[in-house]
Short mmCIF file of C-alpha atoms in Angstrom, two decimals:
data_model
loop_
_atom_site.label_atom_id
_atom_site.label_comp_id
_atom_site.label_asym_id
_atom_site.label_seq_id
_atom_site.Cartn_x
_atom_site.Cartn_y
_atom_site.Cartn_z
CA UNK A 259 1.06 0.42 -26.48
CA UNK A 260 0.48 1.14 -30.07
CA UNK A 261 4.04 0.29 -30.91
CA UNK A 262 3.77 -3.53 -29.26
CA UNK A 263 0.38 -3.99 -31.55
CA UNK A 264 2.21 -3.24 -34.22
CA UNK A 265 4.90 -5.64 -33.03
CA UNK A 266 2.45 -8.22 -33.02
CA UNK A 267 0.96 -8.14 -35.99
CA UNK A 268 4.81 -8.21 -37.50
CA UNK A 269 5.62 -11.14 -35.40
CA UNK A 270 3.96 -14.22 -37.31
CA UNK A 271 5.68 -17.28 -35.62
CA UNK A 272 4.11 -18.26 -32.08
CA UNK A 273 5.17 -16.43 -29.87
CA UNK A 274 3.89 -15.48 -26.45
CA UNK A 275 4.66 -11.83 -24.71
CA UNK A 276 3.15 -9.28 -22.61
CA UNK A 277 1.60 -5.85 -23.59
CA UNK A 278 1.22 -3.65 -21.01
CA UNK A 279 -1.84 -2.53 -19.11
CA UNK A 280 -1.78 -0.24 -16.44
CA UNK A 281 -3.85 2.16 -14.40
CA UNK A 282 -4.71 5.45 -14.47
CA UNK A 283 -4.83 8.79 -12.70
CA UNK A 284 -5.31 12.61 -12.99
CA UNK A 285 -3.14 15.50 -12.44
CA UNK A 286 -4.15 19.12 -11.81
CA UNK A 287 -1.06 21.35 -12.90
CA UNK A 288 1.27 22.16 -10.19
CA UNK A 289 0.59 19.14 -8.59
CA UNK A 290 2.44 16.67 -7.45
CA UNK A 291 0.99 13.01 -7.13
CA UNK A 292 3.63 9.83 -5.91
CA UNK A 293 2.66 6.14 -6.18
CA UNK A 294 4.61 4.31 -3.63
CA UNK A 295 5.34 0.37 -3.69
CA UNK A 296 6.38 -1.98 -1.38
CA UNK A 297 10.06 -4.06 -2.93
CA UNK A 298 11.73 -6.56 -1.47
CA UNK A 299 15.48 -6.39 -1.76
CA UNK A 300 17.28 -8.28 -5.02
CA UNK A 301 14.11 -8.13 -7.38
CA UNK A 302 13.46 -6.73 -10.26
CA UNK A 303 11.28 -4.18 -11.02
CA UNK A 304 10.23 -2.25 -14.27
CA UNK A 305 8.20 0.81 -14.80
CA UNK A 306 6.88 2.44 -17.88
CA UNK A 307 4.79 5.62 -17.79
CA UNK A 308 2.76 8.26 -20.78
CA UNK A 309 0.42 10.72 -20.78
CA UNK A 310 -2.62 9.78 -22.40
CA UNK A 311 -3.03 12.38 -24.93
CA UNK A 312 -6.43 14.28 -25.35
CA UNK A 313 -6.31 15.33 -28.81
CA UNK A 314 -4.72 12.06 -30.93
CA UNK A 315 -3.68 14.20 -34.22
CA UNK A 316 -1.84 16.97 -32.25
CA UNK A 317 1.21 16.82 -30.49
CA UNK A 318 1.53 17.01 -26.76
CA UNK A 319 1.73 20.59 -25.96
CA UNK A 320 4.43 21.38 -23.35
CA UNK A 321 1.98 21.90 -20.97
CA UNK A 322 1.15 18.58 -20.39
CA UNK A 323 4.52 17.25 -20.25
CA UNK A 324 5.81 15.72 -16.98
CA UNK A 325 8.69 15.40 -14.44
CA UNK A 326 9.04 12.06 -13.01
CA UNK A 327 11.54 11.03 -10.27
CA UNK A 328 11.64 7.27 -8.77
CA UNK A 329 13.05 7.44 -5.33
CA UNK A 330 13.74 4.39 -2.54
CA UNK A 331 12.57 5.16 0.85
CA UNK A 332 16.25 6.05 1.90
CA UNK A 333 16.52 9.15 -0.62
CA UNK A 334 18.65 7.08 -3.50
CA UNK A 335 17.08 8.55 -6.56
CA UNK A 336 16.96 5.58 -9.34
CA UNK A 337 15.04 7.40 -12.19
CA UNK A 338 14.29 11.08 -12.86
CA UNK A 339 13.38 12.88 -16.71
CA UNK A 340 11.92 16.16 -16.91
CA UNK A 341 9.22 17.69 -19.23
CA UNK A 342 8.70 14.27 -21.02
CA UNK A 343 5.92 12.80 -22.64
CA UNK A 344 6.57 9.12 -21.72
CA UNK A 345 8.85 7.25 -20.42
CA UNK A 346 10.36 4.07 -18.36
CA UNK A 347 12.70 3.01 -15.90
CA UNK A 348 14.19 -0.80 -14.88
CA UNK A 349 16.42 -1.19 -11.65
CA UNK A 350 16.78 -4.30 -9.44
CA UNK A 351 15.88 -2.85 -5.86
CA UNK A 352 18.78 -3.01 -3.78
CA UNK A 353 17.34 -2.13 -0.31
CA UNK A 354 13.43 -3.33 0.98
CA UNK A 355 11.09 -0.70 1.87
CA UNK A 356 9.14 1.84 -0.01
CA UNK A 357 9.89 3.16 -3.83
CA UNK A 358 8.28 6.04 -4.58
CA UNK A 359 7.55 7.39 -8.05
CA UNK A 360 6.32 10.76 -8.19
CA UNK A 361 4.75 12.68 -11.10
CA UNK A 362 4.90 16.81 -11.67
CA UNK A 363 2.59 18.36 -13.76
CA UNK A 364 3.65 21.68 -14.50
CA UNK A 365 2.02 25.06 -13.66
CA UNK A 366 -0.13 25.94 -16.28
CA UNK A 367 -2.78 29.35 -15.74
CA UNK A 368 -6.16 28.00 -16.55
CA UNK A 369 -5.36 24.32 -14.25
CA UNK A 370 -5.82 21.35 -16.67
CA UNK A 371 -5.91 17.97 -16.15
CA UNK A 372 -3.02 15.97 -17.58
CA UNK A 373 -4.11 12.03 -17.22
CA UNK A 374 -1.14 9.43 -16.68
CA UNK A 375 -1.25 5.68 -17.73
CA UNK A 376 1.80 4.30 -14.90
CA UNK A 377 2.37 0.26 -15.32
CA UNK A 378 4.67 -0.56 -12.39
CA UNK A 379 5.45 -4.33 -12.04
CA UNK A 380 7.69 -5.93 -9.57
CA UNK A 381 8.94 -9.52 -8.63
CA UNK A 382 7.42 -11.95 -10.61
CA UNK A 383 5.32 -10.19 -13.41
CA UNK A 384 8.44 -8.27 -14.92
CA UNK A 385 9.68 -11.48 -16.71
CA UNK A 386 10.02 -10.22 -20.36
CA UNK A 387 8.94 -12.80 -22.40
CA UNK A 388 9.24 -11.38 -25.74
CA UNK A 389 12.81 -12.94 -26.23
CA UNK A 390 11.40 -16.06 -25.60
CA UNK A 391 9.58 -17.26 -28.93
CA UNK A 392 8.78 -20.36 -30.06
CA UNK A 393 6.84 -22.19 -32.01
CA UNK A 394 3.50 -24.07 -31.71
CA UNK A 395 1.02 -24.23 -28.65
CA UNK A 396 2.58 -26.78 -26.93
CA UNK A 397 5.49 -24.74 -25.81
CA UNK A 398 3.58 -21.97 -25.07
CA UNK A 399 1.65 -23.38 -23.05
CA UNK A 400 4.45 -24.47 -21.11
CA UNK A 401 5.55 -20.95 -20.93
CA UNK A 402 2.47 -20.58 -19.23
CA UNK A 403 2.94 -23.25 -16.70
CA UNK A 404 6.44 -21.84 -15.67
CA UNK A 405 5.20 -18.56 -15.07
CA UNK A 406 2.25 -20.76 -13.07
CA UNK A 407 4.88 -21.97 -11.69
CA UNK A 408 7.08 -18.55 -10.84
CA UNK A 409 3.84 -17.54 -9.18
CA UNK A 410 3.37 -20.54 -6.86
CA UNK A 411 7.21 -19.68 -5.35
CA UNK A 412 6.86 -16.09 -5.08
CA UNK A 413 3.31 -16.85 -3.02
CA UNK A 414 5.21 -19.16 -0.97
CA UNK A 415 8.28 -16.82 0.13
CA UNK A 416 5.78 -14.39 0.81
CA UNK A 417 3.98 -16.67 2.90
CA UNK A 418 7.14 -17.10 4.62
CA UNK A 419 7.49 -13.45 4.75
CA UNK A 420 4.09 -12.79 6.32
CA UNK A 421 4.86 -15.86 9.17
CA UNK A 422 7.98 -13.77 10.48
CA UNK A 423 6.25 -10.52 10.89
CA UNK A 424 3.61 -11.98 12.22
CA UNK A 425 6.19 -13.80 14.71
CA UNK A 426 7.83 -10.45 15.34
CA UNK A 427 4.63 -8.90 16.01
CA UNK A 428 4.00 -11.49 18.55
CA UNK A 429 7.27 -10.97 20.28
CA UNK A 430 6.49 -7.00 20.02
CA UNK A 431 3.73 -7.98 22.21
CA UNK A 432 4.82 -9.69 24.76
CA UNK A 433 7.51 -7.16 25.24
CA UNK A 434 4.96 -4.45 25.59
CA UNK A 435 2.82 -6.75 28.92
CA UNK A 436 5.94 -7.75 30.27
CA UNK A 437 7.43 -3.73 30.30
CA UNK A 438 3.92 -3.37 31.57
CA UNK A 439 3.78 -5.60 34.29
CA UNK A 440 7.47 -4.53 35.08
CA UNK A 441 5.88 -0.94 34.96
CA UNK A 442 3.36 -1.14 37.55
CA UNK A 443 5.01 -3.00 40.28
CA UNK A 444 7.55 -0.28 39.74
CA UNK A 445 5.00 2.70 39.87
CA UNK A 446 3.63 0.73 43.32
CA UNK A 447 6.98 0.85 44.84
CA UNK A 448 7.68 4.48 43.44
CA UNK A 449 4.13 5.66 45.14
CA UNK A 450 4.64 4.17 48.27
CA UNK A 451 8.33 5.48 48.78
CA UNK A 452 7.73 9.15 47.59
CA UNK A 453 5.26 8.93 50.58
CA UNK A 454 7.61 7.31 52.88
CA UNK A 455 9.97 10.27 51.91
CA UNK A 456 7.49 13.00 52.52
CA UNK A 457 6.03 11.20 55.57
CA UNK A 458 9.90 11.02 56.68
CA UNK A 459 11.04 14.45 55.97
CA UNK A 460 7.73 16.23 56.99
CA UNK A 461 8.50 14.41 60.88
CA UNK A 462 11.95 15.70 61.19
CA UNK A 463 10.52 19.12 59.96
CA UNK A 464 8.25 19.13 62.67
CA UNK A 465 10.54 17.62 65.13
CA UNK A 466 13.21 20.15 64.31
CA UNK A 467 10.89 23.02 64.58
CA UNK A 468 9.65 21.06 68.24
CA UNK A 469 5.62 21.13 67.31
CA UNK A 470 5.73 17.49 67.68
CA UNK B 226 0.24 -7.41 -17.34
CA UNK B 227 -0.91 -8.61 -20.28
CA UNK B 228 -0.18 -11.74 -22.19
CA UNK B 229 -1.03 -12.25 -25.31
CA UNK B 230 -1.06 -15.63 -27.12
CA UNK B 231 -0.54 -15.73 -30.98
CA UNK B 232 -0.89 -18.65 -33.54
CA UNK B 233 -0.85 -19.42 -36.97
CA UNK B 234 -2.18 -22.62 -37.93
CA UNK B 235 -0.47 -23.18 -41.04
CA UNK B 236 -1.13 -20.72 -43.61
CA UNK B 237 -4.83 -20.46 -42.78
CA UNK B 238 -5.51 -17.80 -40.40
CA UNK B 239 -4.54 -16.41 -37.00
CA UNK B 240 -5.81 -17.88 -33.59
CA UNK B 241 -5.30 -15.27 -31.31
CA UNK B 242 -6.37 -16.10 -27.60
CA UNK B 243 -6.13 -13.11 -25.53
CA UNK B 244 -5.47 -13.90 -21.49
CA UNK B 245 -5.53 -10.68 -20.03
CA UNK B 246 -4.02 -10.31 -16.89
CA UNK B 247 -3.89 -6.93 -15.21
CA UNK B 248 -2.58 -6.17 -11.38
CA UNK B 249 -1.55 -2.70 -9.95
CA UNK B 250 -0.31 -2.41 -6.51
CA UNK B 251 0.23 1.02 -5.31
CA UNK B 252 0.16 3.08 -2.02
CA UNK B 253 -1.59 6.70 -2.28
CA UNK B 254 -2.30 9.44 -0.24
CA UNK B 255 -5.42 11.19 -0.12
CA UNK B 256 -5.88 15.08 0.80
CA UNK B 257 -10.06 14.86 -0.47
CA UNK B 258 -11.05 13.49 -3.57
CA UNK B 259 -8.27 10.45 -5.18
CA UNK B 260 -9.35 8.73 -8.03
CA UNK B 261 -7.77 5.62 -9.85
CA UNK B 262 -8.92 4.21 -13.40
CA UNK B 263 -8.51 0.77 -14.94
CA UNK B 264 -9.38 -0.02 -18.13
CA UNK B 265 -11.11 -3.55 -18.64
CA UNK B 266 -11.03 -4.84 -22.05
CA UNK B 267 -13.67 -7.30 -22.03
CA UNK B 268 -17.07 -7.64 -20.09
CA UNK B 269 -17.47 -10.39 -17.85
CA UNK B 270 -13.93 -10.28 -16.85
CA UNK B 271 -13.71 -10.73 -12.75
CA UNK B 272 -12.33 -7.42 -11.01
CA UNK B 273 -10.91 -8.08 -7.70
CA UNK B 274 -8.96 -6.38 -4.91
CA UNK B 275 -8.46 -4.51 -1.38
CA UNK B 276 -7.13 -1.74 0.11
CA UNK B 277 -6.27 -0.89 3.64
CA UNK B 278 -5.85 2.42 5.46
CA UNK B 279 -2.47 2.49 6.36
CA UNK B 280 -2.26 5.97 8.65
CA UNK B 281 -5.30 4.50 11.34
CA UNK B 282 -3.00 5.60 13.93
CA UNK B 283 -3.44 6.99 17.72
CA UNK B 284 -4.64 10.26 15.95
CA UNK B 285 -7.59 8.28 14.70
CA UNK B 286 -9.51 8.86 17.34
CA UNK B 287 -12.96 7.20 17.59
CA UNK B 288 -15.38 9.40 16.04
CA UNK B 289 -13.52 9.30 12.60
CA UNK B 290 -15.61 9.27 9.82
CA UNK B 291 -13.24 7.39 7.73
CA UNK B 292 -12.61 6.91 4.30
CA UNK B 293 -15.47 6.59 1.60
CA UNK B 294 -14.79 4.15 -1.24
CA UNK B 295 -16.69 3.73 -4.03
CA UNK B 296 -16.43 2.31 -7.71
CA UNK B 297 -17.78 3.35 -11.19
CA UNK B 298 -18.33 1.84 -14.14
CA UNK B 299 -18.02 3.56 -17.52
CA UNK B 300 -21.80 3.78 -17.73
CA UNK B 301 -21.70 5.95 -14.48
CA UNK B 302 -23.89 3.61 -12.45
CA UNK B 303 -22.17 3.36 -8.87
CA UNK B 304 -21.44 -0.62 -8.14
CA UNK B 305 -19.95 -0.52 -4.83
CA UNK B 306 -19.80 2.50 -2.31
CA UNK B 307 -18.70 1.71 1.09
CA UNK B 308 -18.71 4.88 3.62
CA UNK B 309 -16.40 5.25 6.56
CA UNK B 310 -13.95 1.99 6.29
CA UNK B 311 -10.78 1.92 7.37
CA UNK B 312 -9.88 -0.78 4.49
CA UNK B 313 -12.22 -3.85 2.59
CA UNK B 314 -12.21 -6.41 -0.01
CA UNK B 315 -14.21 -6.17 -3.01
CA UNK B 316 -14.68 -8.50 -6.14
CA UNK B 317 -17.49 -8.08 -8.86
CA UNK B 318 -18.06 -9.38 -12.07
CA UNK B 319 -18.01 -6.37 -15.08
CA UNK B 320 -20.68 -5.74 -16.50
CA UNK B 321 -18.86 -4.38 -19.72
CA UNK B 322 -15.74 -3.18 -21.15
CA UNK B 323 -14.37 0.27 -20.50
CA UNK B 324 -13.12 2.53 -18.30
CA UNK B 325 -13.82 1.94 -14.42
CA UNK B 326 -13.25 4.09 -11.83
CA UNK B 327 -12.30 3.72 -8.11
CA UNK B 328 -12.83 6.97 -5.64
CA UNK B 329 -11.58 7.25 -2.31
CA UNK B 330 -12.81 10.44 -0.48
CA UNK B 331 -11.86 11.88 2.65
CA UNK B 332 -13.74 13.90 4.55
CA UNK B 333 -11.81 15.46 6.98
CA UNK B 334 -8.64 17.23 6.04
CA UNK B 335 -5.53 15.17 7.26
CA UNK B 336 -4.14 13.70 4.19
CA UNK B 337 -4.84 9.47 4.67
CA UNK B 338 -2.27 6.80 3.17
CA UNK B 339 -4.11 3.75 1.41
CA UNK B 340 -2.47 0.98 0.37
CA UNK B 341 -4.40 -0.37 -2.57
CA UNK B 342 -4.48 -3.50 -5.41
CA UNK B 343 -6.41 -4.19 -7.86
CA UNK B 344 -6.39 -7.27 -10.25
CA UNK B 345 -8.23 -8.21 -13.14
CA UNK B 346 -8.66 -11.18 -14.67
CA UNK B 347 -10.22 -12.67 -17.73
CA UNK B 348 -10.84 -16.32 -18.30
CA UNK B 349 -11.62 -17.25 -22.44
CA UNK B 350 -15.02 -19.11 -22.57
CA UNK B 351 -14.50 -22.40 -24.59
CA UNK B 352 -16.31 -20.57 -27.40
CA UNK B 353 -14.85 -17.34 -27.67
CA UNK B 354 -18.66 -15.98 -29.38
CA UNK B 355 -17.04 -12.67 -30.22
CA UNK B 356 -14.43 -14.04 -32.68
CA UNK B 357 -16.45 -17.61 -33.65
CA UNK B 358 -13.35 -20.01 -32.73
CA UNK B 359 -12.59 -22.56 -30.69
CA UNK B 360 -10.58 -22.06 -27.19
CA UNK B 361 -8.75 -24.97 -26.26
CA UNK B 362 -10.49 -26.70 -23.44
CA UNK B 363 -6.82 -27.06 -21.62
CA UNK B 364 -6.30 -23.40 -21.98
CA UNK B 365 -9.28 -22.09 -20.35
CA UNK B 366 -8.71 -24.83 -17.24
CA UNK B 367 -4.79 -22.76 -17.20
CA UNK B 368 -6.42 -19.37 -17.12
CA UNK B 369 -8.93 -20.86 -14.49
CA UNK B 370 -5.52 -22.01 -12.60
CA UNK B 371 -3.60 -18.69 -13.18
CA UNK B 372 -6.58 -16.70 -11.35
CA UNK B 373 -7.49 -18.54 -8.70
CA UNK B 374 -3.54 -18.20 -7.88
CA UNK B 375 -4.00 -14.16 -8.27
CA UNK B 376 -6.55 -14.74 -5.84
CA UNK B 377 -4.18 -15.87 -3.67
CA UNK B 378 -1.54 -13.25 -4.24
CA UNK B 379 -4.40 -10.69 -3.86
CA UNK B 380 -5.53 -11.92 -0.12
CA UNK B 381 -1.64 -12.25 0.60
CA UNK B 382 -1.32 -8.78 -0.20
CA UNK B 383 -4.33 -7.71 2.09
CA UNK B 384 -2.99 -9.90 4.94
CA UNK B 385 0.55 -7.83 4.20
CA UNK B 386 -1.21 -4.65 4.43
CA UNK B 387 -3.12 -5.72 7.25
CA UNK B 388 -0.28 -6.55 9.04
CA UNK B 389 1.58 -3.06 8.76
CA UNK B 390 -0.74 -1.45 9.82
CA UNK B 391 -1.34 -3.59 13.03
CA UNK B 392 2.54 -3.76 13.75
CA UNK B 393 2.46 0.19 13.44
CA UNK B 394 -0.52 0.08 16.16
CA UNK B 395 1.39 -1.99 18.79
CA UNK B 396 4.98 -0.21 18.10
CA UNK B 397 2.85 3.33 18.93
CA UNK B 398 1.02 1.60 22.07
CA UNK B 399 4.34 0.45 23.21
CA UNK B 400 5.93 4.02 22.76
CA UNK B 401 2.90 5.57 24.32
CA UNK B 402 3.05 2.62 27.58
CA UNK B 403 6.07 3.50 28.59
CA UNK B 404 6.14 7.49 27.68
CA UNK B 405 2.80 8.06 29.96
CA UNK B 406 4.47 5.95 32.91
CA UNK B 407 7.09 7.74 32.98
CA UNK B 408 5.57 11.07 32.38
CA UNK B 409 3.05 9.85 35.74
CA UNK B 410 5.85 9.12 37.94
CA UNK B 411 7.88 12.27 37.09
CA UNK B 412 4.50 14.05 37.75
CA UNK B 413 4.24 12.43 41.13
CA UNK B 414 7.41 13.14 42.32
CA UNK B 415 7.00 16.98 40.82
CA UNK B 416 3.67 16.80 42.93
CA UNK B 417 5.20 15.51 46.39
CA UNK B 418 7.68 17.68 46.57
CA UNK B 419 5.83 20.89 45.87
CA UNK B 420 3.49 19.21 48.47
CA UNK B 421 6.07 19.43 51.17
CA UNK B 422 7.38 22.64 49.82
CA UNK B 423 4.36 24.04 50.28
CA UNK B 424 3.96 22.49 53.92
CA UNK B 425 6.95 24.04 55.07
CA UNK B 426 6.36 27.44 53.97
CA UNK B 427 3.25 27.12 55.78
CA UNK B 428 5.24 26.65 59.18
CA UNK B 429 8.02 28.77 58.32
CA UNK B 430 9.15 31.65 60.71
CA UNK B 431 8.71 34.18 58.14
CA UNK B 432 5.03 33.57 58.10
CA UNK B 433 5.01 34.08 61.77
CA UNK B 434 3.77 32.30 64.89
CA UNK B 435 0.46 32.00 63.55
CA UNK B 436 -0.36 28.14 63.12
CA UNK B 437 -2.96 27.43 60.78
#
């Protein structure tokens, strides 16, 4: 983050780009902590991750160095660095479902607390727009209004997305009352034959043995 | 996600309009105590999200506490706590700049899965008092545009959490319909049949003549 302020102070002509800010967590040592996000197949996604360092003047000791891995919900691993301070990762997701990036902190004898800035972005918000420079406010504003404009599609597909499950979910239901239904007229018919088949078998007994 | 605007108007000075966008979407387990920071970078800015319990499953059963939610600022004054919710909406307006805090605690021990997003979003006022300059009128009414569509993406990604974790609920009722109906009639027939067993060791010869 200090590097891109310094990029825009060097950049003079118009230009409009993204800087990245991102959330935070805490890490005990030895512990392991995984963000998990929801991709839809054939976007893009970009992650960049650093420790937020306690002391600014001193180096990071090795301590508080981490090991990342970035794996999809069907065990393909698409990122993984060890002991590093910071870090990214870009892929285009190939399969829907779950990504999960997970963070090690190593094991350290008094625990500390190692803090980690993530900024994952997916779909829509990973457009890079630092290539795209021009001049004046005019043009960047309509920068702006195509990204509007990105936005408004990727709301729509999803509200696409959201009417199938909810279809599916609908058909999930009726499956379940008509197995149901299906269920009980076939427990009713079950009851009353398993006591036909006693009743049956219990009479021959008897008759057999000639107390009836 | 971040965008920052740059100008130079001629050789003059530097008109720098900041339009601060930030969103994180993430999915975390919780063994006790999970806390997530976001930095805000300028007071007044509108902080909005949700997040949904994602493992409310058959285990659930009714007297869960549920989770306990609650946000800090970076003055340590509490501004929302919500105690045993299985997911919410929240919005508020910050109060300043800095460092805020969202908690999730759990009080019982099985580790919960919460799907959570958080988005904040700053609009320029026309008079941007902190810098003395004039914001483009046109430029606030796209940042006005640009959030309320985040406010769309952010109750379409409730709805899609929502959703999950209803589907999961009917695919487990389903599996649990038709595993107990079957489990009942195999117990039934398991019971007849030791019932007649039983009924014809009681008449058997062995036992002698002795009718009961």
């Amino acid at each position: 983050m200090i590097l891109r302020s310094v990029l825009v102070l060097v950049l003079l002509v118009g230009v409009l780009f993204r800087a990245s800010q991102s959330l935070r967590f805490d890490l005990q040592s030895g512990q392991t902590k995984c963000i998990a996000e929801d991709i839809k197949s054939n976007s893009m996604t970009v992650g960049k991750y650093h420790v937020v360092k306690p002391n600014e003047d001193h180096p990071l000791p090795d301590s508080h160095k981490l090991t990342v891995r970035v794996t999809s919900s069907y065990g393909n691993n698409f990122h993984s660095a060890e002991k590093v301070e910071n870090g990214q990762f870009a892929f285009t997701a190939t399969e829907q479902g779950d990504y999960m990036a997970c963070f090690w902190a190593p094991e350290h004898s008094p625990p500390i607390t190692v803090t980690v800035d993530f900024d994952w972005r997916t779909g829509v918000h990973t457009k890079d727009w630092t290539n795209v420079a021009k001049k004046g406010q005019v043009d960047a504003m309509e920068l702006e209004l195509k990204n509007l404009y990105d936005t408004i599609q990727s709301i729509h597909e999803e509200m696409f997305y959201l009417r199938e499950r909810e279809e599916e979910m609908q058909e999930l239901n009726k499956a379940t009352t008509s197995k149901m239904f299906w269920l009980s007229f076939l427990s009713l018919f079950l009851c009353l034959s398993v006591a036909g088949l006693q009743f049956w078998h219990l009479k021959t007994f008897f008759e057999k043995k000639k107390l009836i | 996600m971040e965008r920052k605007w740059r100008k130079i108007s001629g050789l003059i000075g530097l008109l720098l309009l900041n339009f601060m966008n930030n969103v994180s979407s993430l999915s975390l387990t919780i063994t006790k105590v999970e806390c997530v920071y976001e930095i805000v970078r300028s007071e007044g800015d509108i902080v909005s999200g949700n997040f949904v319990v994602v493992d409310h499953h058959i285990f659930w059963s009714s007297d869960h506490p549920g989770i306990d939610f609650s946000i800090t600022s970076p003055g340590g004054d509490i501004l929302h706590n919500l105690k045993g919710t299985s997911g919410d909406k929240f919005s508020f307006k910050a109060p300043r700049s800095g460092l805020y805090q969202f908690c999730f605690h759990n009080p019982l021990s099985t580790p919960e899965t919460i799907a959570l997003y958080i988005h904040i979003g700053h609009i320029p006022n026309e008079h941007n008092l902190a810098k003395n300059e004039h914001v483009d009128p046109i430029n606030v009414k796209i940042a006005e545009l640009r959030e309320a569509l985040e406010a769309v993406t952010t109750e379409q990604k409730y709805l899609k959490a929502r959703d999950a974790v209803h589907r999961r609920t009917n695919e487990s009722t389903k599996k649990r319909v038709i595993g107990y109906t079957v489990g009942e009639y195999i117990l039934l027939t398991i019971a007849s049949v030791l019932q007649v067993v039983y009924i014809r060791r009681l008449f058997s010869k062995s036992v002698g003549y002795n009718r009961i």
